[in-house]
CSV table of C-alpha atoms and ligand atoms in Angstrom, one decimal:
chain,number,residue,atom,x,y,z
A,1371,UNK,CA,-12.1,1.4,18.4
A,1372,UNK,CA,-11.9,-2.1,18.6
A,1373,UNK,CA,-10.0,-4.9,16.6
A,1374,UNK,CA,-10.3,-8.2,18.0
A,1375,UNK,CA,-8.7,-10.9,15.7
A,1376,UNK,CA,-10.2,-13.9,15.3
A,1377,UNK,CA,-8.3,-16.6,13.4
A,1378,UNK,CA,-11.1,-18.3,11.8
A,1379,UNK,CA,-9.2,-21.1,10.4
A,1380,UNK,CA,-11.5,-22.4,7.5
A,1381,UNK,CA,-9.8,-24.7,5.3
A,1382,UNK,CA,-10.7,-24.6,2.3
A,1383,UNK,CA,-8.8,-27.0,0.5
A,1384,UNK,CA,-8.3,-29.9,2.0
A,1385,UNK,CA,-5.2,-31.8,0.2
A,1386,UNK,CA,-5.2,-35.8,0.3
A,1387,UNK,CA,-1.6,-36.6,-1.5
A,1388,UNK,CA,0.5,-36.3,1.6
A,1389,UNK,CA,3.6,-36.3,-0.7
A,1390,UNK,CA,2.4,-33.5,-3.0
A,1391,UNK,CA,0.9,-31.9,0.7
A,1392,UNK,CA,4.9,-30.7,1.3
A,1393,UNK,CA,5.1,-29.0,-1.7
A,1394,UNK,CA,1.8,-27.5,-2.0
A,1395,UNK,CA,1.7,-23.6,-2.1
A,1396,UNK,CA,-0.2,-23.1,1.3
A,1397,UNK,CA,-1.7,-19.3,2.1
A,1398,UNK,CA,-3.1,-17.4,4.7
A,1399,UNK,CA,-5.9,-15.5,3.4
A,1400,UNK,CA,-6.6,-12.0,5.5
A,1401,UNK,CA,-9.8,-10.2,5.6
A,1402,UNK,CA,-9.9,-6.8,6.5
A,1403,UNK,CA,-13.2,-5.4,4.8
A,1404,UNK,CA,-14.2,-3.2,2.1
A,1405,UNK,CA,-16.5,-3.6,0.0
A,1406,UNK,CA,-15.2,-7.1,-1.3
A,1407,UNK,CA,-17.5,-8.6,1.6
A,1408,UNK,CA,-20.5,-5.6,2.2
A,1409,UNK,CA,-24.0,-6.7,1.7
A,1410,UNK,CA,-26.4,-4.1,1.2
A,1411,UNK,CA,-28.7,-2.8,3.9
A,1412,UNK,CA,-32.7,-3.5,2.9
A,1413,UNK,CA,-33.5,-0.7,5.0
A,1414,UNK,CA,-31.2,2.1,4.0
A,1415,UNK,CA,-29.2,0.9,0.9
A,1416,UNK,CA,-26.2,1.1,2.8
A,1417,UNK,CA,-23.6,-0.8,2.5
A,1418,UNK,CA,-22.0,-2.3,5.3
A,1419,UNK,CA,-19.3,-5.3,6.1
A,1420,UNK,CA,-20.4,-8.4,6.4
A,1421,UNK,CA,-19.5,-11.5,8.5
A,1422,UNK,CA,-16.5,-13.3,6.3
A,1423,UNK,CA,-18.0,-16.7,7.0
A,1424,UNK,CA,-20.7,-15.5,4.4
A,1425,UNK,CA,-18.3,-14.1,2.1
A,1426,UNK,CA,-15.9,-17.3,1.3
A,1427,UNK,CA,-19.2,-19.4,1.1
A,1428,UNK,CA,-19.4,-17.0,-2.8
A,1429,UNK,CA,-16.0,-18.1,-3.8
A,1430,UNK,CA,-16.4,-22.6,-3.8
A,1431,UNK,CA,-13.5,-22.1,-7.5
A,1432,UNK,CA,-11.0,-21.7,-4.5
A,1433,UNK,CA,-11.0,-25.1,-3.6
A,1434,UNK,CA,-10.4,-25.7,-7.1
A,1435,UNK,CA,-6.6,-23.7,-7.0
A,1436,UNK,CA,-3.6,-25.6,-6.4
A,1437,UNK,CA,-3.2,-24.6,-2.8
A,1438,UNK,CA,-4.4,-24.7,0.6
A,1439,UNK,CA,-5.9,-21.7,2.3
A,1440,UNK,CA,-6.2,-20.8,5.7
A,1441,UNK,CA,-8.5,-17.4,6.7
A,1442,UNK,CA,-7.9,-15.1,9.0
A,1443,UNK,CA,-10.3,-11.9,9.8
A,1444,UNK,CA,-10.6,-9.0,11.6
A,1445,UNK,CA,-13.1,-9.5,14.2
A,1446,UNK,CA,-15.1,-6.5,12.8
A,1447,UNK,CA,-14.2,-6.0,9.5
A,1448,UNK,CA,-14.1,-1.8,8.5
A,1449,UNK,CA,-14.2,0.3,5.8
A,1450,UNK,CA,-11.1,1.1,4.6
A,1451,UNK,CA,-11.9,4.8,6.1
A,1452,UNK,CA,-11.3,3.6,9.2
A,1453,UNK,CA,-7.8,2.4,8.6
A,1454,UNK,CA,-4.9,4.0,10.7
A,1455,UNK,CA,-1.3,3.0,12.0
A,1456,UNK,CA,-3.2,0.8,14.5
A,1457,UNK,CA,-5.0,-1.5,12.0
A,1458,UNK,CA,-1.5,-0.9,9.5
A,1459,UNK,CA,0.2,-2.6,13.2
A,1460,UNK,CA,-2.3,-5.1,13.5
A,1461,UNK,CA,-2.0,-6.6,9.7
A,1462,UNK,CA,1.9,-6.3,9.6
A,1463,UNK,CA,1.6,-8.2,13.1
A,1464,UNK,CA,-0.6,-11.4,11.5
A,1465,UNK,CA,1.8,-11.2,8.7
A,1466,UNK,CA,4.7,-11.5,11.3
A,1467,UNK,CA,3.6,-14.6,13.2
A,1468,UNK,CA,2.5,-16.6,10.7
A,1469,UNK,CA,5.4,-15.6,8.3
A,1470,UNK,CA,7.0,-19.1,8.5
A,1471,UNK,CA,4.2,-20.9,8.3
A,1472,UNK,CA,3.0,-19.6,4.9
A,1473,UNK,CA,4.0,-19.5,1.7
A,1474,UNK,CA,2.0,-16.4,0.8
A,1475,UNK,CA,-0.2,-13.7,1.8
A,1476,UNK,CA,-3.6,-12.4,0.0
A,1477,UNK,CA,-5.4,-9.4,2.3
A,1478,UNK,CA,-8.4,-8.4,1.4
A,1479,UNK,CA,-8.8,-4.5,2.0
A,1480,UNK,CA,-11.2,-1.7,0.8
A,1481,UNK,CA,-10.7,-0.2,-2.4
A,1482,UNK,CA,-10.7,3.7,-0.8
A,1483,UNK,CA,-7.3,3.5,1.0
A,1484,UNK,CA,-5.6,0.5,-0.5
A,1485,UNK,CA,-2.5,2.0,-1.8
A,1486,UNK,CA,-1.6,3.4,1.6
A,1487,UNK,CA,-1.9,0.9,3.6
A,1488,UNK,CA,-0.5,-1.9,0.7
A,1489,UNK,CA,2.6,1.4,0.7
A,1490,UNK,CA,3.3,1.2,4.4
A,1491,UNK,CA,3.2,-2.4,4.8
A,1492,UNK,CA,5.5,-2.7,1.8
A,1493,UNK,CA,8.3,-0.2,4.2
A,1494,UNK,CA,7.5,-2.2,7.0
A,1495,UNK,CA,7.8,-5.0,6.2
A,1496,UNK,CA,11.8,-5.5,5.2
A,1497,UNK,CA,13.6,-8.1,3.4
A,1498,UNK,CA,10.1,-9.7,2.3
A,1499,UNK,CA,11.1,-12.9,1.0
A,1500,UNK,CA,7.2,-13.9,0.4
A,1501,UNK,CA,4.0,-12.5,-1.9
A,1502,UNK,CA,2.0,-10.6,-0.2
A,1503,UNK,CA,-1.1,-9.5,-2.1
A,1504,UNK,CA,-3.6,-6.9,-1.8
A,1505,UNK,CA,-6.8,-7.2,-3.4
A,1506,UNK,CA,-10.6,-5.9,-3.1
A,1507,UNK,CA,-14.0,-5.3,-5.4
A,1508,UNK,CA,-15.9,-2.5,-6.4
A,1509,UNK,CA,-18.7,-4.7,-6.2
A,1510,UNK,CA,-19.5,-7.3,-3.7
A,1511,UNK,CA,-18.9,-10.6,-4.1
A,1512,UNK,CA,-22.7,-11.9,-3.4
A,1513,UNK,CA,-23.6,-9.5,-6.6
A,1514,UNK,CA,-24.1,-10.6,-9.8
A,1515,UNK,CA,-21.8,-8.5,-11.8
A,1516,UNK,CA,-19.1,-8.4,-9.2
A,1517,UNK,CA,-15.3,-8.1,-9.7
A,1518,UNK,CA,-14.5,-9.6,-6.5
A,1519,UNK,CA,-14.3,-13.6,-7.7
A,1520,UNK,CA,-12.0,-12.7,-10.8
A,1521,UNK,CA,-9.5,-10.2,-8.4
A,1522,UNK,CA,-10.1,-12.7,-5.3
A,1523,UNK,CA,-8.9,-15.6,-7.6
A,1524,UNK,CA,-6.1,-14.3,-9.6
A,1525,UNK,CA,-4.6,-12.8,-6.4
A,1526,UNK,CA,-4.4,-16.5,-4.8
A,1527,UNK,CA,-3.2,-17.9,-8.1
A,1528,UNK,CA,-0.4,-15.5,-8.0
A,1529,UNK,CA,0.6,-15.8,-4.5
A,1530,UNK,CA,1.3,-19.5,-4.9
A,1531,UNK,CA,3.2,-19.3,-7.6
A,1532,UNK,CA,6.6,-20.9,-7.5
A,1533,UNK,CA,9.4,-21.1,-9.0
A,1534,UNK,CA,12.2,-23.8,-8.0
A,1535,UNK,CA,9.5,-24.5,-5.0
A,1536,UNK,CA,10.1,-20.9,-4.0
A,1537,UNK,CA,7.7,-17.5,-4.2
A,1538,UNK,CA,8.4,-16.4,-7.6
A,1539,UNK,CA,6.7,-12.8,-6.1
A,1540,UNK,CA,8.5,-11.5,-2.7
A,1541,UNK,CA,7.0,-7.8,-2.3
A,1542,UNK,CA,3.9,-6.6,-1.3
A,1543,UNK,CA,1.6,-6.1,-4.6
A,1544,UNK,CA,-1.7,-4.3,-5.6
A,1545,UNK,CA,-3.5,-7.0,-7.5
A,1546,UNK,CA,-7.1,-5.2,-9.4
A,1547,UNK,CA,-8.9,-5.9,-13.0
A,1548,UNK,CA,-6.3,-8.0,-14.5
A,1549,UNK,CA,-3.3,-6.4,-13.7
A,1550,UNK,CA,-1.0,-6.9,-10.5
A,1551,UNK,CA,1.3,-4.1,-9.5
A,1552,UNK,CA,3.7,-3.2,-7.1
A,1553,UNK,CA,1.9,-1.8,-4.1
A,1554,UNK,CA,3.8,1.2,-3.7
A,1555,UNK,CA,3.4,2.7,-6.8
A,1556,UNK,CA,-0.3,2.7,-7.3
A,1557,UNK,CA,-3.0,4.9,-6.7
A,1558,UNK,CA,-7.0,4.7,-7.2
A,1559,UNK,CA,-8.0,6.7,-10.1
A,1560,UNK,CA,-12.0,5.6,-10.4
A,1561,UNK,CA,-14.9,5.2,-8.1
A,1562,UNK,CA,-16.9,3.5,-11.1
A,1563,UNK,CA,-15.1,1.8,-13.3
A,1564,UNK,CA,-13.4,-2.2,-12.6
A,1565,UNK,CA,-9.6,-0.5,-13.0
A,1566,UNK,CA,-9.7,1.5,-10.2
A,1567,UNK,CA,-6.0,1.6,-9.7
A,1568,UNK,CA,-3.4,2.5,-11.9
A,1569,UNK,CA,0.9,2.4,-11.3
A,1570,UNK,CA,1.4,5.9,-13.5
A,1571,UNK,CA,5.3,5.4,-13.3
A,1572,UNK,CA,6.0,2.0,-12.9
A,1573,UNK,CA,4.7,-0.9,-15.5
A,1574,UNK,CA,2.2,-3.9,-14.2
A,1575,UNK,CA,4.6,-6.9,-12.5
A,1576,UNK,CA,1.9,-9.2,-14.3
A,1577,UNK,CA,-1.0,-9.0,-16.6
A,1578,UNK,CA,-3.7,-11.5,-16.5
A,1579,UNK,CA,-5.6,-12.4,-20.1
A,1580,UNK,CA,-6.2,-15.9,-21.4
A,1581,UNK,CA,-2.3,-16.6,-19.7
A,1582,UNK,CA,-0.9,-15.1,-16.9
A,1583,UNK,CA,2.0,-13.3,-18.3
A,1584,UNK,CA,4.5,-11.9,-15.8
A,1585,UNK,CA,7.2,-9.2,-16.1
A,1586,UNK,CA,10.4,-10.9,-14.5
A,1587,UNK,CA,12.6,-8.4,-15.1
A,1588,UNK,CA,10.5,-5.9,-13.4
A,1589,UNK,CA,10.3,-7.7,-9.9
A,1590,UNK,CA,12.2,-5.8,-7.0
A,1591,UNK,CA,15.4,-7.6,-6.8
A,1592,UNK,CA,16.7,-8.8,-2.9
A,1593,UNK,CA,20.3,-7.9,-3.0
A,1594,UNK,CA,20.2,-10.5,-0.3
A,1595,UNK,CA,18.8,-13.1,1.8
A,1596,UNK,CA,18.5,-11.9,5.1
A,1597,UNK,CA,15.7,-12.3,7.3
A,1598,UNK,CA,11.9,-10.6,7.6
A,1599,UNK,CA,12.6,-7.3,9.9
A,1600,UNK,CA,9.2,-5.8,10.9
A,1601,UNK,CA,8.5,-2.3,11.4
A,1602,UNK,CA,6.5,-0.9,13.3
A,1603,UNK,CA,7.4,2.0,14.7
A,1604,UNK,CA,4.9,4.5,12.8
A,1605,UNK,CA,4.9,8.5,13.4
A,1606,UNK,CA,2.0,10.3,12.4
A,1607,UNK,CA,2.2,13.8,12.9
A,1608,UNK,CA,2.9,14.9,9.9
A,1609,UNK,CA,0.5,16.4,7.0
A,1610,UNK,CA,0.1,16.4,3.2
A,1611,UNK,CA,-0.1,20.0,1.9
A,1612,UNK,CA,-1.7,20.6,-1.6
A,1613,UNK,CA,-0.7,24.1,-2.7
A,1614,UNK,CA,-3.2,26.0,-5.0
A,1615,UNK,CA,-3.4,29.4,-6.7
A,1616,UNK,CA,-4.0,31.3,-4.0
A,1617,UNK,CA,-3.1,30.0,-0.9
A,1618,UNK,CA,-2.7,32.4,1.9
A,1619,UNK,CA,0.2,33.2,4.3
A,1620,UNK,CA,-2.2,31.9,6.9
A,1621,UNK,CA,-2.8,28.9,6.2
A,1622,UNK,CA,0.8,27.9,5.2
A,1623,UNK,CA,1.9,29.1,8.2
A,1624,UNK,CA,-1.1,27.6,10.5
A,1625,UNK,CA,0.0,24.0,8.7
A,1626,UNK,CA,3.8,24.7,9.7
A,1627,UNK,CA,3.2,25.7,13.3
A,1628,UNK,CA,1.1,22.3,14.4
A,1629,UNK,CA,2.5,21.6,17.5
A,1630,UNK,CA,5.8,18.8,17.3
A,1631,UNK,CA,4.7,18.4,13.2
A,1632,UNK,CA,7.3,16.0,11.9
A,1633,UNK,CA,6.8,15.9,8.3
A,1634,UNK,CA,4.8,17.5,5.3
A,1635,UNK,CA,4.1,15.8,2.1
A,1636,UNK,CA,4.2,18.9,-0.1
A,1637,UNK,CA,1.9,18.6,-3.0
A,1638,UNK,CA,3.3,21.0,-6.1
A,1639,UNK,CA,2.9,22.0,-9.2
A,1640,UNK,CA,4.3,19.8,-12.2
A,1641,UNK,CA,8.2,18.7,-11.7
A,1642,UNK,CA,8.1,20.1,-8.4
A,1643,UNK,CA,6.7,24.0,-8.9
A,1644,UNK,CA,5.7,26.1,-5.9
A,1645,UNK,CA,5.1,30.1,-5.6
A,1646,UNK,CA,8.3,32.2,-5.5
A,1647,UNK,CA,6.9,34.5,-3.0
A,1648,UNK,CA,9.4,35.7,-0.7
A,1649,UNK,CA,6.6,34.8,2.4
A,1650,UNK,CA,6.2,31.2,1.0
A,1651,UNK,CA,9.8,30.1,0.9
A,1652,UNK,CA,10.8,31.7,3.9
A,1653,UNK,CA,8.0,29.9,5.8
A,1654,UNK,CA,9.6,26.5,4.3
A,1655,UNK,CA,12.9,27.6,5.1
A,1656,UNK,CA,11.9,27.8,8.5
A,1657,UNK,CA,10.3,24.9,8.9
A,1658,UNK,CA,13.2,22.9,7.6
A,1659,UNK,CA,15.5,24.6,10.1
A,1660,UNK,CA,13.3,23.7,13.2
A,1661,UNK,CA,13.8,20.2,11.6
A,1662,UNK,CA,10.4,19.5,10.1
A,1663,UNK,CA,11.3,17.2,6.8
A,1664,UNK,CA,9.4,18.5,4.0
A,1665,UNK,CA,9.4,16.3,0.9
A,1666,UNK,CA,8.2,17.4,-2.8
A,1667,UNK,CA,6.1,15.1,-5.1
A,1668,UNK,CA,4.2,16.1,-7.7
A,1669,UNK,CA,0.2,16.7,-7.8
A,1670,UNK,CA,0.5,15.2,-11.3
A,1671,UNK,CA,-0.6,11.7,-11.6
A,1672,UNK,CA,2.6,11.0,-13.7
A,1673,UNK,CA,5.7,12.0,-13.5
A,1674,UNK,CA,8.5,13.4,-11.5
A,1675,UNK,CA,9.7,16.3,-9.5
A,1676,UNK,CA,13.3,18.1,-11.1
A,1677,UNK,CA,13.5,20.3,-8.4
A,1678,UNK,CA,15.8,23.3,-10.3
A,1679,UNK,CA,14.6,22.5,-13.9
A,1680,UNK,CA,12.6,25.6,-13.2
A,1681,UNK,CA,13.2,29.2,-11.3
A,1682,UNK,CA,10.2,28.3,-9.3
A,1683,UNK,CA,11.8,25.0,-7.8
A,1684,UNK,CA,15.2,26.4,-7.6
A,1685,UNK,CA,14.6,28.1,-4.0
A,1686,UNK,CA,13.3,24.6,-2.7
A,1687,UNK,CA,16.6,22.9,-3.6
A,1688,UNK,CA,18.6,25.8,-1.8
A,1689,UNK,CA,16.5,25.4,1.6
A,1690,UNK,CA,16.7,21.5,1.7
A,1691,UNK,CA,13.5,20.0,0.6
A,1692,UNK,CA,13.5,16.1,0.3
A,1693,UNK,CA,13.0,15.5,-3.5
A,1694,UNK,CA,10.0,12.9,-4.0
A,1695,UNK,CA,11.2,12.1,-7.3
A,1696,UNK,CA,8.7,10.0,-9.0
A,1697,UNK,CA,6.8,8.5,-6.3
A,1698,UNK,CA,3.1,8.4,-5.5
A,1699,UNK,CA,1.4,10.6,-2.4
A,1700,UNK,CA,0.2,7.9,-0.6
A,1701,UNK,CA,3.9,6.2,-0.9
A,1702,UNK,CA,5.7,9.3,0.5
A,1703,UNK,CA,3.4,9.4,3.0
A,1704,UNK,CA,4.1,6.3,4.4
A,1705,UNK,CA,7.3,6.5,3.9
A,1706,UNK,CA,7.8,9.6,5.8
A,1707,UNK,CA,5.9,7.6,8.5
A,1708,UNK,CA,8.0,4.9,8.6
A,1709,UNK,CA,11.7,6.7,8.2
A,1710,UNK,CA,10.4,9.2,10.6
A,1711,UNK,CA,9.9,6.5,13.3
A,1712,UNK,CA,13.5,4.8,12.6
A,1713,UNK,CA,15.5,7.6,14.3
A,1714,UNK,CA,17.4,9.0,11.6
A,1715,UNK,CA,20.5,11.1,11.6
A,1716,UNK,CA,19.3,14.5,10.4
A,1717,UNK,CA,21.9,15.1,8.0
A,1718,UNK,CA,21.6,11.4,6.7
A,1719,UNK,CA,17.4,11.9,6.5
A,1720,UNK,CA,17.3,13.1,3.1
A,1721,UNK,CA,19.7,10.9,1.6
A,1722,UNK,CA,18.0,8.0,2.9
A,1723,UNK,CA,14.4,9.4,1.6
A,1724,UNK,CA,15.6,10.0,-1.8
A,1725,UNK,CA,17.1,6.4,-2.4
A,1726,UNK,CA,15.0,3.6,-3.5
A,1727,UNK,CA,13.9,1.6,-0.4
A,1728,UNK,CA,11.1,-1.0,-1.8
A,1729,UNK,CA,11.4,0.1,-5.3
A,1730,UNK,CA,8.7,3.0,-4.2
A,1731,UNK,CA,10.5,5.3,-6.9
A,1732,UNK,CA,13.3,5.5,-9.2
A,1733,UNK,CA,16.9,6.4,-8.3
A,1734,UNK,CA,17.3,9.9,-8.5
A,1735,UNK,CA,20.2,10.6,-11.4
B,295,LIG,N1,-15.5,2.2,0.8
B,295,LIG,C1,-14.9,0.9,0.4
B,295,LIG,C2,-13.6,0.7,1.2
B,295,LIG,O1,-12.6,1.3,0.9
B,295,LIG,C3,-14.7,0.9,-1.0
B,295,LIG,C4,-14.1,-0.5,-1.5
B,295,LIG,O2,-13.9,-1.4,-0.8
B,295,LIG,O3,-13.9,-0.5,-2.7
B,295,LIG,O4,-13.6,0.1,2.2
């Protein structure tokens, strides 16, 4: 694969009071792809990304915002499908060198896998002391019902917003159908409907109706003021594991004997229920010993896991599994990517896991 990046540079506000020009929220607005700029193929009815020169030409209200914007793209915008570590590298890399220059970021990403890239970028980038704001469509922009203006717009309006001529938003946020959210905690719920995401255990950071109304006291709080460290070392051999009724022995154990597997993401029941066969916990217990960190979250969509509030969680206390707590799948999974790749003591791992890192879950009690 290939990701060129072109910095396309279109201004699209042009600000003539140089004394209101220094104070002036200026952004850097990053295309990615999704379906926010697809057009249609006449042939096949597929839709495919488009070239983003088209797609800012649909939005002229931008120039009507009280900021300046800058564009950047990927040289071939994709699918949000295709995104992987690499592209997660790339975007956390644009973000990097232009972090000074900015006051905020918008990226526009696909719908499909937007809470697991907006997730790792949130871990990897740390000590954000800027908005950075992901937003898509279900529709695109050039059609007549699309959602794309309204998300596209809000998003830019709530990346320039200041407060004391500073970022009143410093984290990396989901913004979709009138409602921004912390990045982290969301997950898409709908492949028809405008609200596409939902934040099942955290409340919206803002809610957009005739005002824009934020939630102050729900912002994630910067104990202090150091500077941007970027992360970027990523490992990916690890696996998310759905347990059913009825898995087999084979398949448990097939998953825990991939060669140098890091990390599973075990999917359980309820507050954190699994089998109590003997076969199934011995297999964990295993794993955990040969040093493969095995975290439980919940295949609910709300919620949290109690590992020992029933006999069928109490075996994966005794054996060391990482309590997820109330966080989402795609959020553990990037977070196992991203503690995974910082070196870790082993017998500091889970501790670290289970605190609060970007406000990607609770604090355990
Ligand atoms: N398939 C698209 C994507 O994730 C869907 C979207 O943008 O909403 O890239």
């Amino acid at each position: 694969m290939y990701f060129y990046l072109v910095n396309l540079q279109h201004k699209l506000f042009q600000t003539q009071i140089t004394d209101k020009m220094a104070k002036t929220p200026h952004l850097l607005l990053i295309y990615t792809g999704g379906t926010i700029g697809m057009v249609k193929d006449f042939k096949t009815g597929v839709l495919k990304p488009f070239n983003f020169d088209k797609l800012i030409k649909h939005i002229p209200e931008i120039n009507h915002l009280d900021c300046t914007v800058d564009s950047f793209s990927f040289d071939t915008p994709i699918d949000s499908s295709d995104m992987n570590q690499e592209e997660w590298i790339l975007l956390v890399e644009i973000i990097e060198k232009n972090y000074d220059k900015y006051d905020g970021f918008v990226v526009l990403h696909g719908s499909d896998t937007m809470s697991y890239t907006a997730s790792a970028i949130s871990f990897m980038l740390e000590n954000l002391g800027k908005p950075v704001i992901f937003t898509g469509s279900q529709l695109p922009i050039g059609d007549l019902r699309t959602d794309a203006k309204e998300n596209l717009i809000t998003s830019i309006e709530i990346a320039s917003t200041q407060k004391n001529e500073k970022p009143l938003i410093t984290e990396v946020c989901l913004y979709f159908e009138y409602k921004l959210y912390r990045a982290n905690r969301t997950t898409k719920i709908n492949a028809e409907h405008f609200e596409a995401f939902t934040s099942p255990n955290y409340p919206p950071l803002a809610v957009s109706g005739v005002h824009l109304k934020f939630n102050y006291h729900l912002f994630f709080k910067k104990e202090n003021a150091a500077p941007l460290k970027v992360r970027k070392n990523l490992e990916n051999n690890i696996v998310i594991l759905k347990i059913f009724p009825g898995i087999t022995k084979e398949i448990v154990q097939n998953i825990l004997r991939i060669q140098d597997l890091k990390g599973v993401v075990l999917e359980t029941y309820g507050s954190g229920n699994a089998p109590t066969k003997k076969w199934f916990v011995n297999l964990l217990k295993d794993a955990v010993k040969k040093g493969v960190y095995i975290v439980n979250v919940t295949q609910c969509v709300a919620g949290s896991v109690i590992m020992g509030q029933y006999e069928t969680s109490v075996e994966l206390e005794k054996i060391g599994i990482i309590s997820g707590n109330d966080i989402t799948t795609e959020s553990a999974l990037a977070k196992l990517m991203y503690l995974l790749g910082e070196n870790i003591p082993k017998n500091e791992f889970k501790k670290v896991f289970e605190s609060q890192l970007r406000g990607e879950m609770s604090e355990l009690t």
